[in-house]
JSON list of C-alpha atoms in Angstrom, two decimals:
[
{"chain": "X", "resi": 1, "resn": "ASP", "atom": "CA", "xyz": [20.00, -12.60, -61.54]},
{"chain": "X", "resi": 2, "resn": "THR", "atom": "CA", "xyz": [16.53, -11.15, -61.45]},
{"chain": "X", "resi": 3, "resn": "GLY", "atom": "CA", "xyz": [16.88, -8.48, -64.09]},
{"chain": "X", "resi": 4, "resn": "VAL", "atom": "CA", "xyz": [18.66, -5.32, -65.08]},
{"chain": "X", "resi": 5, "resn": "SER", "atom": "CA", "xyz": [19.93, -3.38, -62.08]},
{"chain": "X", "resi": 6, "resn": "GLN", "atom": "CA", "xyz": [20.96, 0.24, -61.82]},
{"chain": "X", "resi": 7, "resn": "ASP", "atom": "CA", "xyz": [22.86, 2.12, -59.17]},
{"chain": "X", "resi": 8, "resn": "PRO", "atom": "CA", "xyz": [22.22, 4.52, -57.58]},
{"chain": "X", "resi": 9, "resn": "ARG", "atom": "CA", "xyz": [18.45, 4.71, -57.74]},
{"chain": "X", "resi": 10, "resn": "HIS", "atom": "CA", "xyz": [18.46, 8.39, -56.85]},
{"chain": "X", "resi": 11, "resn": "LYS", "atom": "CA", "xyz": [21.12, 11.06, -57.17]},
{"chain": "X", "resi": 12, "resn": "ILE", "atom": "CA", "xyz": [20.92, 14.68, -56.12]},
{"chain": "X", "resi": 13, "resn": "THR", "atom": "CA", "xyz": [23.79, 16.89, -57.15]},
{"chain": "X", "resi": 14, "resn": "LYS", "atom": "CA", "xyz": [24.67, 20.53, -57.53]},
{"chain": "X", "resi": 15, "resn": "ARG", "atom": "CA", "xyz": [25.05, 22.16, -60.89]},
{"chain": "X", "resi": 16, "resn": "GLY", "atom": "CA", "xyz": [28.58, 21.79, -62.21]},
{"chain": "X", "resi": 17, "resn": "GLN", "atom": "CA", "xyz": [29.32, 18.50, -60.44]},
{"chain": "X", "resi": 18, "resn": "ASN", "atom": "CA", "xyz": [30.12, 15.26, -62.22]},
{"chain": "X", "resi": 19, "resn": "VAL", "atom": "CA", "xyz": [27.96, 12.17, -61.73]},
{"chain": "X", "resi": 20, "resn": "THR", "atom": "CA", "xyz": [28.34, 8.54, -62.75]},
{"chain": "X", "resi": 21, "resn": "PHE", "atom": "CA", "xyz": [25.65, 5.90, -63.02]},
{"chain": "X", "resi": 22, "resn": "ARG", "atom": "CA", "xyz": [26.08, 2.16, -63.30]},
{"chain": "X", "resi": 23, "resn": "CYS", "atom": "CA", "xyz": [24.00, -0.43, -65.12]},
{"chain": "X", "resi": 24, "resn": "ASP", "atom": "CA", "xyz": [24.31, -4.20, -64.70]},
{"chain": "X", "resi": 25, "resn": "PRO", "atom": "CA", "xyz": [22.50, -5.99, -67.52]},
{"chain": "X", "resi": 26, "resn": "ILE", "atom": "CA", "xyz": [20.94, -9.42, -67.42]},
{"chain": "X", "resi": 27, "resn": "SER", "atom": "CA", "xyz": [23.82, -11.87, -67.56]},
{"chain": "X", "resi": 28, "resn": "GLU", "atom": "CA", "xyz": [24.60, -13.13, -71.05]},
{"chain": "X", "resi": 29, "resn": "HIS", "atom": "CA", "xyz": [22.86, -10.15, -72.63]},
{"chain": "X", "resi": 30, "resn": "ASN", "atom": "CA", "xyz": [25.38, -8.70, -75.06]},
{"chain": "X", "resi": 31, "resn": "ARG", "atom": "CA", "xyz": [23.36, -5.60, -75.99]},
{"chain": "X", "resi": 32, "resn": "LEU", "atom": "CA", "xyz": [22.97, -2.65, -73.67]},
{"chain": "X", "resi": 33, "resn": "TYR", "atom": "CA", "xyz": [21.07, 0.60, -74.15]},
{"chain": "X", "resi": 34, "resn": "TRP", "atom": "CA", "xyz": [20.81, 3.89, -72.26]},
{"chain": "X", "resi": 35, "resn": "TYR", "atom": "CA", "xyz": [17.70, 6.05, -72.43]},
{"chain": "X", "resi": 36, "resn": "ARG", "atom": "CA", "xyz": [16.68, 9.30, -70.74]},
{"chain": "X", "resi": 37, "resn": "GLN", "atom": "CA", "xyz": [13.16, 10.12, -69.67]},
{"chain": "X", "resi": 38, "resn": "THR", "atom": "CA", "xyz": [11.95, 13.55, -68.64]},
{"chain": "X", "resi": 39, "resn": "LEU", "atom": "CA", "xyz": [8.64, 14.35, -67.00]},
{"chain": "X", "resi": 40, "resn": "GLY", "atom": "CA", "xyz": [5.67, 13.74, -69.26]},
{"chain": "X", "resi": 41, "resn": "GLN", "atom": "CA", "xyz": [7.72, 12.16, -72.03]},
{"chain": "X", "resi": 42, "resn": "GLY", "atom": "CA", "xyz": [8.58, 8.68, -73.12]},
{"chain": "X", "resi": 43, "resn": "PRO", "atom": "CA", "xyz": [12.14, 7.39, -72.90]},
{"chain": "X", "resi": 44, "resn": "GLU", "atom": "CA", "xyz": [14.58, 8.86, -75.44]},
{"chain": "X", "resi": 45, "resn": "PHE", "atom": "CA", "xyz": [17.50, 6.86, -76.77]},
{"chain": "X", "resi": 46, "resn": "LEU", "atom": "CA", "xyz": [20.99, 7.96, -75.75]},
{"chain": "X", "resi": 47, "resn": "THR", "atom": "CA", "xyz": [23.43, 5.22, -76.74]},
{"chain": "X", "resi": 48, "resn": "TYR", "atom": "CA", "xyz": [23.82, 1.51, -77.52]},
{"chain": "X", "resi": 49, "resn": "PHE", "atom": "CA", "xyz": [26.54, -1.07, -76.93]},
{"chain": "X", "resi": 50, "resn": "GLN", "atom": "CA", "xyz": [27.02, -4.47, -78.44]},
{"chain": "X", "resi": 51, "resn": "ASN", "atom": "CA", "xyz": [29.48, -6.23, -76.17]},
{"chain": "X", "resi": 52, "resn": "GLU", "atom": "CA", "xyz": [32.09, -3.55, -75.42]},
{"chain": "X", "resi": 53, "resn": "ALA", "atom": "CA", "xyz": [31.62, -1.61, -78.66]},
{"chain": "X", "resi": 54, "resn": "GLN", "atom": "CA", "xyz": [29.57, 1.58, -78.58]},
{"chain": "X", "resi": 55, "resn": "LEU", "atom": "CA", "xyz": [27.72, 1.32, -81.88]},
{"chain": "X", "resi": 56, "resn": "GLU", "atom": "CA", "xyz": [25.34, 4.26, -81.81]},
{"chain": "X", "resi": 57, "resn": "LYS", "atom": "CA", "xyz": [25.08, 7.60, -80.03]},
{"chain": "X", "resi": 58, "resn": "SER", "atom": "CA", "xyz": [22.18, 10.02, -80.11]},
{"chain": "X", "resi": 59, "resn": "ARG", "atom": "CA", "xyz": [22.64, 13.68, -80.86]},
{"chain": "X", "resi": 60, "resn": "LEU", "atom": "CA", "xyz": [21.15, 14.16, -77.39]},
{"chain": "X", "resi": 61, "resn": "LEU", "atom": "CA", "xyz": [24.44, 12.88, -76.01]},
{"chain": "X", "resi": 62, "resn": "SER", "atom": "CA", "xyz": [26.45, 16.07, -75.74]},
{"chain": "X", "resi": 63, "resn": "ASP", "atom": "CA", "xyz": [30.19, 16.18, -75.14]},
{"chain": "X", "resi": 64, "resn": "ARG", "atom": "CA", "xyz": [29.49, 16.25, -71.41]},
{"chain": "X", "resi": 65, "resn": "PHE", "atom": "CA", "xyz": [28.08, 12.73, -71.57]},
{"chain": "X", "resi": 66, "resn": "SER", "atom": "CA", "xyz": [30.21, 9.63, -71.90]},
{"chain": "X", "resi": 67, "resn": "ALA", "atom": "CA", "xyz": [29.31, 5.98, -71.64]},
{"chain": "X", "resi": 68, "resn": "GLU", "atom": "CA", "xyz": [31.51, 2.93, -71.37]},
{"chain": "X", "resi": 69, "resn": "ARG", "atom": "CA", "xyz": [31.18, -0.83, -71.25]},
{"chain": "X", "resi": 70, "resn": "PRO", "atom": "CA", "xyz": [34.78, -1.88, -70.82]},
{"chain": "X", "resi": 71, "resn": "LYS", "atom": "CA", "xyz": [34.40, -5.64, -70.48]},
{"chain": "X", "resi": 72, "resn": "GLY", "atom": "CA", "xyz": [31.12, -6.08, -72.26]},
{"chain": "X", "resi": 73, "resn": "SER", "atom": "CA", "xyz": [29.26, -6.59, -69.01]},
{"chain": "X", "resi": 74, "resn": "PHE", "atom": "CA", "xyz": [28.27, -3.61, -66.83]},
{"chain": "X", "resi": 75, "resn": "SER", "atom": "CA", "xyz": [28.13, -0.10, -68.23]},
{"chain": "X", "resi": 76, "resn": "THR", "atom": "CA", "xyz": [28.66, 3.37, -66.79]},
{"chain": "X", "resi": 77, "resn": "LEU", "atom": "CA", "xyz": [27.18, 6.67, -67.89]},
{"chain": "X", "resi": 78, "resn": "GLU", "atom": "CA", "xyz": [29.01, 9.79, -66.76]},
{"chain": "X", "resi": 79, "resn": "ILE", "atom": "CA", "xyz": [27.74, 13.33, -66.97]},
{"chain": "X", "resi": 80, "resn": "GLN", "atom": "CA", "xyz": [30.31, 16.06, -66.49]},
{"chain": "X", "resi": 81, "resn": "ARG", "atom": "CA", "xyz": [29.53, 19.62, -65.36]},
{"chain": "X", "resi": 82, "resn": "THR", "atom": "CA", "xyz": [25.87, 18.80, -64.78]},
{"chain": "X", "resi": 83, "resn": "GLU", "atom": "CA", "xyz": [23.21, 21.32, -65.72]},
{"chain": "X", "resi": 84, "resn": "GLN", "atom": "CA", "xyz": [19.66, 21.66, -64.43]},
{"chain": "X", "resi": 85, "resn": "GLY", "atom": "CA", "xyz": [18.42, 20.41, -67.79]},
{"chain": "X", "resi": 86, "resn": "ASP", "atom": "CA", "xyz": [20.12, 17.09, -67.12]},
{"chain": "X", "resi": 87, "resn": "SER", "atom": "CA", "xyz": [17.54, 16.34, -64.42]},
{"chain": "X", "resi": 88, "resn": "ALA", "atom": "CA", "xyz": [15.74, 13.22, -65.63]},
{"chain": "X", "resi": 89, "resn": "MET", "atom": "CA", "xyz": [15.31, 9.49, -65.15]},
{"chain": "X", "resi": 90, "resn": "TYR", "atom": "CA", "xyz": [18.15, 7.57, -66.77]},
{"chain": "X", "resi": 91, "resn": "LEU", "atom": "CA", "xyz": [17.11, 4.10, -67.90]},
{"chain": "X", "resi": 92, "resn": "CYS", "atom": "CA", "xyz": [19.23, 1.17, -68.91]},
{"chain": "X", "resi": 93, "resn": "ALA", "atom": "CA", "xyz": [18.00, -1.78, -70.95]},
{"chain": "X", "resi": 94, "resn": "SER", "atom": "CA", "xyz": [19.63, -4.98, -72.12]},
{"chain": "X", "resi": 95, "resn": "SER", "atom": "CA", "xyz": [18.84, -7.62, -74.69]},
{"chain": "X", "resi": 96, "resn": "SER", "atom": "CA", "xyz": [20.34, -10.71, -76.22]},
{"chain": "X", "resi": 97, "resn": "GLU", "atom": "CA", "xyz": [21.04, -11.44, -79.84]},
{"chain": "X", "resi": 98, "resn": "SER", "atom": "CA", "xyz": [17.95, -13.44, -80.65]},
{"chain": "X", "resi": 99, "resn": "LEU", "atom": "CA", "xyz": [14.99, -13.48, -82.95]},
{"chain": "X", "resi": 100, "resn": "THR", "atom": "CA", "xyz": [12.90, -11.33, -80.63]},
{"chain": "X", "resi": 101, "resn": "ASP", "atom": "CA", "xyz": [15.71, -9.22, -79.16]},
{"chain": "X", "resi": 102, "resn": "THR", "atom": "CA", "xyz": [13.40, -7.97, -76.42]},
{"chain": "X", "resi": 103, "resn": "GLN", "atom": "CA", "xyz": [14.81, -5.06, -74.43]},
{"chain": "X", "resi": 104, "resn": "TYR", "atom": "CA", "xyz": [14.45, -5.48, -70.66]},
{"chain": "X", "resi": 105, "resn": "PHE", "atom": "CA", "xyz": [14.56, -2.28, -68.65]},
{"chain": "X", "resi": 106, "resn": "GLY", "atom": "CA", "xyz": [16.11, -1.50, -65.32]},
{"chain": "X", "resi": 107, "resn": "PRO", "atom": "CA", "xyz": [14.42, 0.55, -62.59]},
{"chain": "X", "resi": 108, "resn": "GLY", "atom": "CA", "xyz": [16.25, 3.72, -63.58]},
{"chain": "X", "resi": 109, "resn": "THR", "atom": "CA", "xyz": [18.38, 6.32, -61.83]},
{"chain": "X", "resi": 110, "resn": "ARG", "atom": "CA", "xyz": [16.59, 9.55, -61.02]},
{"chain": "X", "resi": 111, "resn": "LEU", "atom": "CA", "xyz": [18.95, 12.52, -61.28]},
{"chain": "X", "resi": 112, "resn": "THR", "atom": "CA", "xyz": [18.10, 15.88, -59.74]},
{"chain": "X", "resi": 113, "resn": "VAL", "atom": "CA", "xyz": [20.44, 18.76, -60.44]},
{"chain": "X", "resi": 114, "resn": "LEU", "atom": "CA", "xyz": [20.01, 21.70, -58.07]},
{"chain": "Y", "resi": 1, "resn": "ALA", "atom": "CA", "xyz": [12.01, 11.32, -89.12]},
{"chain": "Y", "resi": 2, "resn": "GLN", "atom": "CA", "xyz": [10.60, 8.44, -87.18]},
{"chain": "Y", "resi": 3, "resn": "ARG", "atom": "CA", "xyz": [7.95, 9.48, -84.71]},
{"chain": "Y", "resi": 4, "resn": "VAL", "atom": "CA", "xyz": [5.35, 7.87, -82.46]},
{"chain": "Y", "resi": 5, "resn": "THR", "atom": "CA", "xyz": [2.30, 9.88, -81.48]},
{"chain": "Y", "resi": 6, "resn": "GLN", "atom": "CA", "xyz": [-0.03, 9.09, -78.61]},
{"chain": "Y", "resi": 7, "resn": "PRO", "atom": "CA", "xyz": [-2.71, 11.78, -78.70]},
{"chain": "Y", "resi": 8, "resn": "GLU", "atom": "CA", "xyz": [-4.17, 11.12, -75.26]},
{"chain": "Y", "resi": 9, "resn": "LYS", "atom": "CA", "xyz": [-2.21, 11.97, -72.13]},
{"chain": "Y", "resi": 10, "resn": "LEU", "atom": "CA", "xyz": [-4.90, 10.52, -69.92]},
{"chain": "Y", "resi": 11, "resn": "LEU", "atom": "CA", "xyz": [-7.68, 8.05, -70.56]},
{"chain": "Y", "resi": 12, "resn": "SER", "atom": "CA", "xyz": [-10.19, 7.30, -67.83]},
{"chain": "Y", "resi": 13, "resn": "VAL", "atom": "CA", "xyz": [-12.80, 4.56, -68.21]},
{"chain": "Y", "resi": 14, "resn": "PHE", "atom": "CA", "xyz": [-15.05, 2.57, -65.92]},
{"chain": "Y", "resi": 15, "resn": "LYS", "atom": "CA", "xyz": [-14.28, -1.01, -64.97]},
{"chain": "Y", "resi": 16, "resn": "GLY", "atom": "CA", "xyz": [-15.84, -3.35, -67.51]},
{"chain": "Y", "resi": 17, "resn": "ALA", "atom": "CA", "xyz": [-15.89, -0.75, -70.28]},
{"chain": "Y", "resi": 18, "resn": "PRO", "atom": "CA", "xyz": [-13.90, -1.18, -73.50]},
{"chain": "Y", "resi": 19, "resn": "VAL", "atom": "CA", "xyz": [-10.50, 0.48, -73.77]},
{"chain": "Y", "resi": 20, "resn": "GLU", "atom": "CA", "xyz": [-8.70, 1.83, -76.81]},
{"chain": "Y", "resi": 21, "resn": "LEU", "atom": "CA", "xyz": [-5.37, 3.61, -76.53]},
{"chain": "Y", "resi": 22, "resn": "LYS", "atom": "CA", "xyz": [-4.44, 5.31, -79.76]},
{"chain": "Y", "resi": 23, "resn": "CYS", "atom": "CA", "xyz": [-1.03, 5.23, -81.39]},
{"chain": "Y", "resi": 24, "resn": "ASN", "atom": "CA", "xyz": [0.10, 6.56, -84.76]},
{"chain": "Y", "resi": 25, "resn": "TYR", "atom": "CA", "xyz": [3.56, 6.39, -86.18]},
{"chain": "Y", "resi": 26, "resn": "SER", "atom": "CA", "xyz": [5.55, 7.90, -88.99]},
{"chain": "Y", "resi": 27, "resn": "TYR", "atom": "CA", "xyz": [8.21, 5.81, -90.63]},
{"chain": "Y", "resi": 28, "resn": "SER", "atom": "CA", "xyz": [8.86, 5.11, -94.28]},
{"chain": "Y", "resi": 29, "resn": "GLY", "atom": "CA", "xyz": [9.91, 1.47, -93.90]},
{"chain": "Y", "resi": 30, "resn": "SER", "atom": "CA", "xyz": [8.43, -1.50, -92.08]},
{"chain": "Y", "resi": 31, "resn": "PRO", "atom": "CA", "xyz": [9.06, -0.96, -88.40]},
{"chain": "Y", "resi": 32, "resn": "GLU", "atom": "CA", "xyz": [8.41, -3.30, -85.55]},
{"chain": "Y", "resi": 33, "resn": "LEU", "atom": "CA", "xyz": [5.71, -1.92, -83.22]},
{"chain": "Y", "resi": 34, "resn": "PHE", "atom": "CA", "xyz": [5.40, -2.45, -79.49]},
{"chain": "Y", "resi": 35, "resn": "TRP", "atom": "CA", "xyz": [3.33, -1.53, -76.50]},
{"chain": "Y", "resi": 36, "resn": "TYR", "atom": "CA", "xyz": [5.21, -1.11, -73.23]},
{"chain": "Y", "resi": 37, "resn": "VAL", "atom": "CA", "xyz": [3.51, -0.73, -69.85]},
{"chain": "Y", "resi": 38, "resn": "GLN", "atom": "CA", "xyz": [4.65, 0.72, -66.55]},
{"chain": "Y", "resi": 39, "resn": "TYR", "atom": "CA", "xyz": [2.60, -0.13, -63.48]},
{"chain": "Y", "resi": 40, "resn": "SER", "atom": "CA", "xyz": [2.91, 2.01, -60.36]},
{"chain": "Y", "resi": 41, "resn": "ARG", "atom": "CA", "xyz": [6.37, 1.66, -58.78]},
{"chain": "Y", "resi": 42, "resn": "GLN", "atom": "CA", "xyz": [7.44, -0.94, -61.33]},
{"chain": "Y", "resi": 43, "resn": "ARG", "atom": "CA", "xyz": [9.84, -0.84, -64.22]},
{"chain": "Y", "resi": 44, "resn": "LEU", "atom": "CA", "xyz": [8.95, -0.45, -67.85]},
{"chain": "Y", "resi": 45, "resn": "GLN", "atom": "CA", "xyz": [8.05, -3.81, -69.39]},
{"chain": "Y", "resi": 46, "resn": "LEU", "atom": "CA", "xyz": [7.01, -5.12, -72.76]},
{"chain": "Y", "resi": 47, "resn": "LEU", "atom": "CA", "xyz": [3.29, -5.78, -73.07]},
{"chain": "Y", "resi": 48, "resn": "LEU", "atom": "CA", "xyz": [3.06, -6.95, -76.65]},
{"chain": "Y", "resi": 49, "resn": "ARG", "atom": "CA", "xyz": [4.63, -6.66, -80.08]},
{"chain": "Y", "resi": 50, "resn": "HIS", "atom": "CA", "xyz": [2.88, -6.65, -83.43]},
{"chain": "Y", "resi": 51, "resn": "ILE", "atom": "CA", "xyz": [4.79, -9.55, -84.95]},
{"chain": "Y", "resi": 52, "resn": "SER", "atom": "CA", "xyz": [3.58, -11.89, -82.20]},
{"chain": "Y", "resi": 53, "resn": "ARG", "atom": "CA", "xyz": [-0.08, -11.19, -82.96]},
{"chain": "Y", "resi": 54, "resn": "GLU", "atom": "CA", "xyz": [-0.98, -12.42, -79.50]},
{"chain": "Y", "resi": 55, "resn": "SER", "atom": "CA", "xyz": [-3.26, -11.27, -76.72]},
{"chain": "Y", "resi": 56, "resn": "ILE", "atom": "CA", "xyz": [-1.59, -10.38, -73.44]},
{"chain": "Y", "resi": 57, "resn": "LYS", "atom": "CA", "xyz": [-3.71, -9.73, -70.34]},
{"chain": "Y", "resi": 58, "resn": "GLY", "atom": "CA", "xyz": [-6.68, -9.40, -72.67]},
{"chain": "Y", "resi": 59, "resn": "PHE", "atom": "CA", "xyz": [-5.02, -6.65, -74.73]},
{"chain": "Y", "resi": 60, "resn": "THR", "atom": "CA", "xyz": [-4.61, -6.82, -78.48]},
{"chain": "Y", "resi": 61, "resn": "ALA", "atom": "CA", "xyz": [-3.14, -4.43, -81.03]},
{"chain": "Y", "resi": 62, "resn": "ASP", "atom": "CA", "xyz": [-3.40, -4.57, -84.79]},
{"chain": "Y", "resi": 63, "resn": "LEU", "atom": "CA", "xyz": [-0.92, -2.91, -87.07]},
{"chain": "Y", "resi": 64, "resn": "ASN", "atom": "CA", "xyz": [-2.68, -0.89, -89.76]},
{"chain": "Y", "resi": 65, "resn": "LYS", "atom": "CA", "xyz": [-0.03, 0.07, -92.29]},
{"chain": "Y", "resi": 66, "resn": "GLY", "atom": "CA", "xyz": [-2.46, 2.13, -94.37]},
{"chain": "Y", "resi": 67, "resn": "GLU", "atom": "CA", "xyz": [-3.34, 4.36, -91.44]},
{"chain": "Y", "resi": 68, "resn": "THR", "atom": "CA", "xyz": [0.09, 3.92, -89.79]},
{"chain": "Y", "resi": 69, "resn": "SER", "atom": "CA", "xyz": [-1.65, 3.06, -86.54]},
{"chain": "Y", "resi": 70, "resn": "PHE", "atom": "CA", "xyz": [-1.16, 0.51, -83.80]},
{"chain": "Y", "resi": 71, "resn": "HIS", "atom": "CA", "xyz": [-4.01, 1.06, -81.37]},
{"chain": "Y", "resi": 72, "resn": "LEU", "atom": "CA", "xyz": [-4.19, -0.98, -78.17]},
{"chain": "Y", "resi": 73, "resn": "LYS", "atom": "CA", "xyz": [-7.55, -2.47, -77.29]},
{"chain": "Y", "resi": 74, "resn": "LYS", "atom": "CA", "xyz": [-9.21, -4.42, -74.52]},
{"chain": "Y", "resi": 75, "resn": "PRO", "atom": "CA", "xyz": [-12.92, -5.28, -74.51]},
{"chain": "Y", "resi": 76, "resn": "PHE", "atom": "CA", "xyz": [-13.45, -5.15, -70.73]},
{"chain": "Y", "resi": 77, "resn": "ALA", "atom": "CA", "xyz": [-11.18, -3.01, -68.58]},
{"chain": "Y", "resi": 78, "resn": "GLN", "atom": "CA", "xyz": [-10.05, -4.21, -65.16]},
{"chain": "Y", "resi": 79, "resn": "GLU", "atom": "CA", "xyz": [-8.80, -2.11, -62.27]},
{"chain": "Y", "resi": 80, "resn": "GLU", "atom": "CA", "xyz": [-5.36, -3.71, -62.48]},
{"chain": "Y", "resi": 81, "resn": "ASP", "atom": "CA", "xyz": [-4.99, -2.29, -65.99]},
{"chain": "Y", "resi": 82, "resn": "SER", "atom": "CA", "xyz": [-4.40, 1.17, -64.53]},
{"chain": "Y", "resi": 83, "resn": "ALA", "atom": "CA", "xyz": [-0.88, 2.10, -65.64]},
{"chain": "Y", "resi": 84, "resn": "MET", "atom": "CA", "xyz": [1.19, 4.18, -68.03]},
{"chain": "Y", "resi": 85, "resn": "TYR", "atom": "CA", "xyz": [1.22, 2.80, -71.56]},
{"chain": "Y", "resi": 86, "resn": "TYR", "atom": "CA", "xyz": [3.84, 3.63, -74.18]},
{"chain": "Y", "resi": 87, "resn": "CYS", "atom": "CA", "xyz": [3.60, 2.86, -77.86]},
{"chain": "Y", "resi": 88, "resn": "ALA", "atom": "CA", "xyz": [7.00, 2.36, -79.47]},
{"chain": "Y", "resi": 89, "resn": "LEU", "atom": "CA", "xyz": [8.73, 1.36, -82.69]},
{"chain": "Y", "resi": 90, "resn": "ARG", "atom": "CA", "xyz": [12.10, 0.22, -83.91]},
{"chain": "Y", "resi": 91, "resn": "TYR", "atom": "CA", "xyz": [13.27, -0.31, -87.46]},
{"chain": "Y", "resi": 92, "resn": "SER", "atom": "CA", "xyz": [15.35, -3.43, -86.88]},
{"chain": "Y", "resi": 93, "resn": "SER", "atom": "CA", "xyz": [16.49, -5.68, -84.09]},
{"chain": "Y", "resi": 94, "resn": "ALA", "atom": "CA", "xyz": [19.58, -4.40, -82.27]},
{"chain": "Y", "resi": 95, "resn": "SER", "atom": "CA", "xyz": [18.38, -0.86, -82.78]},
{"chain": "Y", "resi": 96, "resn": "LYS", "atom": "CA", "xyz": [17.04, 1.87, -80.57]},
{"chain": "Y", "resi": 97, "resn": "ILE", "atom": "CA", "xyz": [13.40, 2.01, -79.62]},
{"chain": "Y", "resi": 98, "resn": "ILE", "atom": "CA", "xyz": [11.49, 5.21, -80.29]},
{"chain": "Y", "resi": 99, "resn": "PHE", "atom": "CA", "xyz": [8.78, 5.82, -77.73]},
{"chain": "Y", "resi": 100, "resn": "GLY", "atom": "CA", "xyz": [5.64, 7.89, -77.74]},
{"chain": "Y", "resi": 101, "resn": "SER", "atom": "CA", "xyz": [4.94, 10.26, -74.88]},
{"chain": "Y", "resi": 102, "resn": "GLY", "atom": "CA", "xyz": [2.65, 7.79, -73.16]},
{"chain": "Y", "resi": 103, "resn": "THR", "atom": "CA", "xyz": [-0.99, 7.54, -72.11]},
{"chain": "Y", "resi": 104, "resn": "ARG", "atom": "CA", "xyz": [-2.00, 7.16, -68.50]},
{"chain": "Y", "resi": 105, "resn": "LEU", "atom": "CA", "xyz": [-4.89, 4.71, -68.27]},
{"chain": "Y", "resi": 106, "resn": "SER", "atom": "CA", "xyz": [-7.06, 5.05, -65.19]},
{"chain": "Y", "resi": 107, "resn": "ILE", "atom": "CA", "xyz": [-9.78, 2.48, -64.53]},
{"chain": "Y", "resi": 108, "resn": "ARG", "atom": "CA", "xyz": [-12.55, 3.69, -62.27]},
{"chain": "Y", "resi": 109, "resn": "PRO", "atom": "CA", "xyz": [-14.36, 1.13, -60.08]}
]
């Protein structure tokens, strides 16, 4: 286990299609975060899980977005009826319940909506 | 609302020159401040955090609560410091991180 992994690394889709991304956190990390990063901006928080419970969702997460972490391990982020404005880098991070609680980031999934 | 401001999109300095990347934040409580770095073709990684009060790769950052600033400094820049730097805050552990828009640091030989 060398770190947080994300799949796919790149996704090109047509407007209106559904897409799903996967994040595998560092093993034994019980906290998992999703962020979105658009060109020229820093990452923006989308949602947070502690184990399988989704504890916080950003207002950026419209009804077309849904995230799950069914067994408290990997997580999926689905975007339904994609729009061109959804084009971005989607980042996943994980951390463990500790004094420092450092978030470790994955390489990201770059989504392009045509 | 919580906000992190990095006024410089790009900072270009010569090798061996001092570096200062500016960061200001707005938050009414006592947040935890970070600097994250992203080298070319690598993932985002933590560089340092204010509570550690340590120097990493020659970089230091001091939290100034009066000026709500957390500037990143290095006395002598090296070419390998070229990267994207993000200042960030969070208000407690197990909470989201709020990032600035980033500063691209370019070190000229």
